[in-house]
PDB file of C-alpha atoms in Angstrom:
ATOM      1  CA  MET A   1     -48.038  24.107  17.205  1.00 95.00           C
ATOM      2  CA  LYS A   2     -44.748  24.903  18.890  1.00 97.00           C
ATOM      3  CA  ILE A   3     -44.164  27.746  21.389  1.00 96.00           C
ATOM      4  CA  LEU A   4     -40.920  29.139  22.791  1.00 96.00           C
ATOM      5  CA  TYR A   5     -41.123  31.088  26.054  1.00 93.00           C
ATOM      6  CA  VAL A   6     -38.163  33.364  26.787  1.00 93.00           C
ATOM      7  CA  LEU A   7     -37.599  33.925  30.519  1.00 89.00           C
ATOM      8  CA  SER A   8     -34.840  34.904  32.903  1.00 85.00           C
ATOM      9  CA  TYR A   9     -35.118  31.572  34.727  1.00 85.00           C
ATOM     10  CA  ILE A  10     -37.644  28.914  35.709  1.00 85.00           C
ATOM     11  CA  SER A  11     -39.021  29.106  39.219  1.00 81.00           C
ATOM     12  CA  ARG A  12     -42.200  28.763  41.248  1.00 75.00           C
ATOM     13  CA  ASN A  13     -41.466  32.102  42.944  1.00 73.00           C
ATOM     14  CA  GLY A  14     -42.007  34.950  40.555  1.00 71.00           C
ATOM     15  CA  GLY A  15     -44.781  36.670  38.702  1.00 72.00           C
ATOM     16  CA  VAL A  16     -43.562  35.977  35.181  1.00 76.00           C
ATOM     17  CA  GLN A  17     -42.784  32.353  35.904  1.00 75.00           C
ATOM     18  CA  ASN A  18     -46.184  31.841  37.555  1.00 76.00           C
ATOM     19  CA  ILE A  19     -47.959  33.245  34.517  1.00 79.00           C
ATOM     20  CA  VAL A  20     -46.042  30.946  32.175  1.00 81.00           C
ATOM     21  CA  ASN A  21     -46.619  27.957  34.466  1.00 79.00           C
ATOM     22  CA  ASN A  22     -50.355  28.718  34.328  1.00 81.00           C
ATOM     23  CA  TYR A  23     -50.230  28.943  30.542  1.00 82.00           C
ATOM     24  CA  ILE A  24     -48.639  25.548  30.112  1.00 83.00           C
ATOM     25  CA  ASN A  25     -50.971  23.903  32.632  1.00 83.00           C
ATOM     26  CA  TYR A  26     -53.984  24.932  30.537  1.00 87.00           C
ATOM     27  CA  LEU A  27     -52.605  24.527  27.025  1.00 87.00           C
ATOM     28  CA  ASP A  28     -53.649  21.593  24.900  1.00 88.00           C
ATOM     29  CA  LYS A  29     -51.128  18.803  25.513  1.00 85.00           C
ATOM     30  CA  ASN A  30     -50.533  18.535  21.737  1.00 91.00           C
ATOM     31  CA  ILE A  31     -48.888  21.971  21.787  1.00 93.00           C
ATOM     32  CA  GLU A  32     -45.127  21.731  22.214  1.00 95.00           C
ATOM     33  CA  VAL A  33     -43.685  24.226  24.676  1.00 94.00           C
ATOM     34  CA  ASP A  34     -39.979  24.941  25.137  1.00 96.00           C
ATOM     35  CA  PHE A  35     -38.112  27.450  27.267  1.00 94.00           C
ATOM     36  CA  LEU A  36     -35.142  29.680  26.522  1.00 94.00           C
ATOM     37  CA  VAL A  37     -33.624  30.997  29.763  1.00 91.00           C
ATOM     38  CA  LEU A  38     -30.646  33.048  30.879  1.00 87.00           C
ATOM     39  CA  LEU A  39     -29.989  31.627  34.319  1.00 85.00           C
ATOM     40  CA  PRO A  40     -30.295  28.318  36.129  1.00 85.00           C
ATOM     41  CA  GLY A  41     -33.636  27.989  37.865  1.00 84.00           C
ATOM     42  CA  GLU A  42     -35.190  25.577  40.325  1.00 86.00           C
ATOM     43  CA  ALA A  43     -33.719  22.200  39.443  1.00 90.00           C
ATOM     44  CA  GLU A  44     -36.786  20.290  40.661  1.00 90.00           C
ATOM     45  CA  LEU A  45     -39.185  22.340  38.544  1.00 87.00           C
ATOM     46  CA  GLU A  46     -36.892  22.193  35.508  1.00 90.00           C
ATOM     47  CA  GLU A  47     -36.710  18.408  35.872  1.00 92.00           C
ATOM     48  CA  LYS A  48     -40.515  18.190  36.125  1.00 89.00           C
ATOM     49  CA  LEU A  49     -40.901  20.266  32.949  1.00 89.00           C
ATOM     50  CA  LYS A  50     -38.405  18.056  31.124  1.00 93.00           C
ATOM     51  CA  GLU A  51     -40.314  14.948  32.232  1.00 93.00           C
ATOM     52  CA  GLN A  52     -43.449  16.540  30.731  1.00 90.00           C
ATOM     53  CA  GLY A  53     -41.628  16.796  27.395  1.00 92.00           C
ATOM     54  CA  HIS A  54     -40.505  20.428  27.487  1.00 93.00           C
ATOM     55  CA  ASN A  55     -36.999  21.417  26.391  1.00 96.00           C
ATOM     56  CA  ILE A  56     -35.082  23.989  28.407  1.00 95.00           C
ATOM     57  CA  TYR A  57     -32.277  25.830  26.630  1.00 95.00           C
ATOM     58  CA  ARG A  58     -29.826  28.213  28.303  1.00 93.00           C
ATOM     59  CA  ILE A  59     -28.213  31.233  26.688  1.00 90.00           C
ATOM     60  CA  LYS A  60     -24.735  32.100  27.941  1.00 85.00           C
ATOM     61  CA  GLY A  61     -23.333  35.596  28.121  1.00 78.00           C
ATOM     62  CA  SER A  62     -25.893  37.503  30.179  1.00 73.00           C
ATOM     63  CA  GLU A  63     -24.722  36.261  33.558  1.00 68.00           C
ATOM     64  CA  GLU A  64     -21.106  36.746  32.511  1.00 68.00           C
ATOM     65  CA  LYS A  65     -21.935  40.233  31.174  1.00 73.00           C
ATOM     66  CA  LYS A  66     -20.403  39.358  27.805  1.00 82.00           C
ATOM     67  CA  LEU A  67     -22.607  40.861  25.106  1.00 85.00           C
ATOM     68  CA  SER A  68     -20.671  39.316  22.224  1.00 90.00           C
ATOM     69  CA  LEU A  69     -21.070  35.815  23.704  1.00 92.00           C
ATOM     70  CA  PHE A  70     -24.745  36.490  24.431  1.00 90.00           C
ATOM     71  CA  LEU A  71     -25.434  37.587  20.832  1.00 93.00           C
ATOM     72  CA  LYS A  72     -23.468  34.649  19.415  1.00 94.00           C
ATOM     73  CA  GLU A  73     -25.447  32.226  21.596  1.00 94.00           C
ATOM     74  CA  ILE A  74     -28.796  33.664  20.472  1.00 95.00           C
ATOM     75  CA  LYS A  75     -27.842  33.422  16.795  1.00 96.00           C
ATOM     76  CA  LYS A  76     -26.627  29.866  17.304  1.00 96.00           C
ATOM     77  CA  PHE A  77     -29.831  28.906  19.124  1.00 97.00           C
ATOM     78  CA  PHE A  78     -32.100  30.160  16.342  1.00 97.00           C
ATOM     79  CA  GLN A  79     -29.950  28.586  13.628  1.00 97.00           C
ATOM     80  CA  GLU A  80     -30.577  25.242  15.324  1.00 97.00           C
ATOM     81  CA  HIS A  81     -34.146  25.862  16.588  1.00 97.00           C
ATOM     82  CA  HIS A  82     -36.200  28.031  14.259  1.00 94.00           C
ATOM     83  CA  ASP A  83     -39.236  25.805  13.789  1.00 96.00           C
ATOM     84  CA  TYR A  84     -41.409  27.623  16.343  1.00 98.00           C
ATOM     85  CA  ASP A  85     -44.827  29.049  15.526  1.00 98.00           C
ATOM     86  CA  ILE A  86     -44.696  31.474  18.453  1.00 97.00           C
ATOM     87  CA  ILE A  87     -41.961  33.140  20.464  1.00 96.00           C
ATOM     88  CA  HIS A  88     -43.284  34.769  23.635  1.00 93.00           C
ATOM     89  CA  SER A  89     -40.565  36.879  25.219  1.00 89.00           C
ATOM     90  CA  HIS A  90     -40.733  38.226  28.758  1.00 84.00           C
ATOM     91  CA  GLN A  91     -37.287  39.878  28.573  1.00 74.00           C
ATOM     92  CA  THR A  92     -38.183  43.570  28.317  1.00 66.00           C
ATOM     93  CA  ASN A  93     -34.626  44.883  28.113  1.00 72.00           C
ATOM     94  CA  LEU A  94     -33.390  42.054  25.887  1.00 81.00           C
ATOM     95  CA  ASP A  95     -36.407  41.445  23.628  1.00 82.00           C
ATOM     96  CA  ILE A  96     -34.723  43.080  20.674  1.00 85.00           C
ATOM     97  CA  PHE A  97     -32.086  40.353  20.416  1.00 89.00           C
ATOM     98  CA  TYR A  98     -34.490  37.407  20.553  1.00 91.00           C
ATOM     99  CA  LEU A  99     -37.193  38.985  18.431  1.00 93.00           C
ATOM    100  CA  ARG A 100     -34.764  40.123  15.740  1.00 93.00           C
ATOM    101  CA  GLU A 101     -33.509  36.570  15.266  1.00 95.00           C
ATOM    102  CA  ALA A 102     -37.057  35.183  15.402  1.00 96.00           C
ATOM    103  CA  LYS A 103     -38.128  37.575  12.650  1.00 96.00           C
ATOM    104  CA  LYS A 104     -35.047  36.724  10.601  1.00 96.00           C
ATOM    105  CA  TRP A 105     -36.031  33.025  10.805  1.00 97.00           C
ATOM    106  CA  LYS A 106     -39.648  33.876   9.933  1.00 97.00           C
ATOM    107  CA  ILE A 107     -41.235  32.779  13.187  1.00 98.00           C
ATOM    108  CA  PRO A 108     -44.757  34.056  12.473  1.00 98.00           C
ATOM    109  CA  VAL A 109     -45.911  35.160  15.951  1.00 97.00           C
ATOM    110  CA  ARG A 110     -43.412  37.244  17.931  1.00 96.00           C
ATOM    111  CA  ILE A 111     -44.792  38.450  21.267  1.00 92.00           C
ATOM    112  CA  MET A 112     -43.165  41.162  23.345  1.00 88.00           C
ATOM    113  CA  HIS A 113     -44.627  40.916  26.850  1.00 80.00           C
ATOM    114  CA  THR A 114     -43.874  43.574  29.429  1.00 76.00           C
ATOM    115  CA  HIS A 115     -44.419  43.309  33.155  1.00 66.00           C
ATOM    116  CA  SER A 116     -42.602  46.529  34.068  1.00 66.00           C
ATOM    117  CA  THR A 117     -43.729  50.057  34.761  1.00 58.00           C
ATOM    118  CA  SER A 118     -40.186  51.403  35.104  1.00 62.00           C
ATOM    119  CA  CYS A 119     -36.635  50.460  34.277  1.00 64.00           C
ATOM    120  CA  ASP A 120     -33.179  50.822  35.808  1.00 61.00           C
ATOM    121  CA  ILE A 121     -31.518  51.741  32.531  1.00 58.00           C
ATOM    122  CA  SER A 122     -31.367  55.259  31.140  1.00 58.00           C
ATOM    123  CA  LYS A 123     -34.425  56.779  29.441  1.00 64.00           C
ATOM    124  CA  ILE A 124     -32.549  57.200  26.158  1.00 63.00           C
ATOM    125  CA  ARG A 125     -31.349  53.593  26.129  1.00 62.00           C
ATOM    126  CA  MET A 126     -34.838  52.366  27.078  1.00 63.00           C
ATOM    127  CA  ARG A 127     -36.414  54.424  24.284  1.00 67.00           C
ATOM    128  CA  ILE A 128     -34.008  52.927  21.733  1.00 69.00           C
ATOM    129  CA  LEU A 129     -34.601  49.372  22.984  1.00 69.00           C
ATOM    130  CA  ARG A 130     -38.367  49.939  22.993  1.00 67.00           C
ATOM    131  CA  LEU A 131     -38.446  51.247  19.430  1.00 69.00           C
ATOM    132  CA  MET A 132     -36.146  48.553  18.103  1.00 72.00           C
ATOM    133  CA  SER A 133     -37.970  45.736  19.905  1.00 73.00           C
ATOM    134  CA  LYS A 134     -41.349  46.924  18.670  1.00 74.00           C
ATOM    135  CA  ARG A 135     -39.953  46.715  15.135  1.00 82.00           C
ATOM    136  CA  TYR A 136     -39.348  42.980  15.475  1.00 91.00           C
ATOM    137  CA  ALA A 137     -42.405  41.979  17.518  1.00 90.00           C
ATOM    138  CA  ASN A 138     -45.832  41.735  15.931  1.00 92.00           C
ATOM    139  CA  TYR A 139     -47.889  41.265  19.120  1.00 91.00           C
ATOM    140  CA  TYR A 140     -47.600  43.316  22.292  1.00 84.00           C
ATOM    141  CA  PHE A 141     -48.775  42.127  25.717  1.00 83.00           C
ATOM    142  CA  ALA A 142     -48.721  43.973  29.033  1.00 81.00           C
ATOM    143  CA  CYS A 143     -49.680  42.756  32.483  1.00 80.00           C
ATOM    144  CA  SER A 144     -51.340  46.090  33.284  1.00 81.00           C
ATOM    145  CA  LEU A 145     -52.373  49.342  31.671  1.00 85.00           C
ATOM    146  CA  GLU A 146     -49.441  51.071  33.384  1.00 81.00           C
ATOM    147  CA  ALA A 147     -46.955  48.528  32.014  1.00 76.00           C
ATOM    148  CA  GLY A 148     -48.440  48.908  28.527  1.00 74.00           C
ATOM    149  CA  LYS A 149     -48.169  52.684  28.668  1.00 78.00           C
ATOM    150  CA  PHE A 150     -44.597  52.479  29.916  1.00 75.00           C
ATOM    151  CA  MET A 151     -43.390  50.073  27.250  1.00 71.00           C
ATOM    152  CA  PHE A 152     -45.614  50.699  24.256  1.00 71.00           C
ATOM    153  CA  ARG A 153     -46.851  54.246  24.868  1.00 74.00           C
TER     154      ARG A 153
END
């Protein structure tokens, strides 16, 4: 089995990262786990994960605020790496882009995981992203009832 976790960055300080770190510490060691991130994280932790056999891939475009580069990078990533059994995305506002490509490449389990109970973007934009993302995911996780109500109604 092969899992891809989609995160903003890898760090010891952060709720999402701590949850994922706990997951990988308890998973069977025969399960391959890779990470797709937007930003550089803690170099020491990234190096430790690499030593454990995990791949860490970075997507350009988000930090530079270049949507066309970001979308191109995601397409390129999945063209090269589409042999995952599970994609578990923790990118609430960006899930649509990862999950759409994962569905296109027939990754069977596509998890949309929300940790948020609110969002900085407009309600209309959030509603569109929510509806579109739900179309491409086939499993929906929330860290709380409030987060689930916010994202999935």
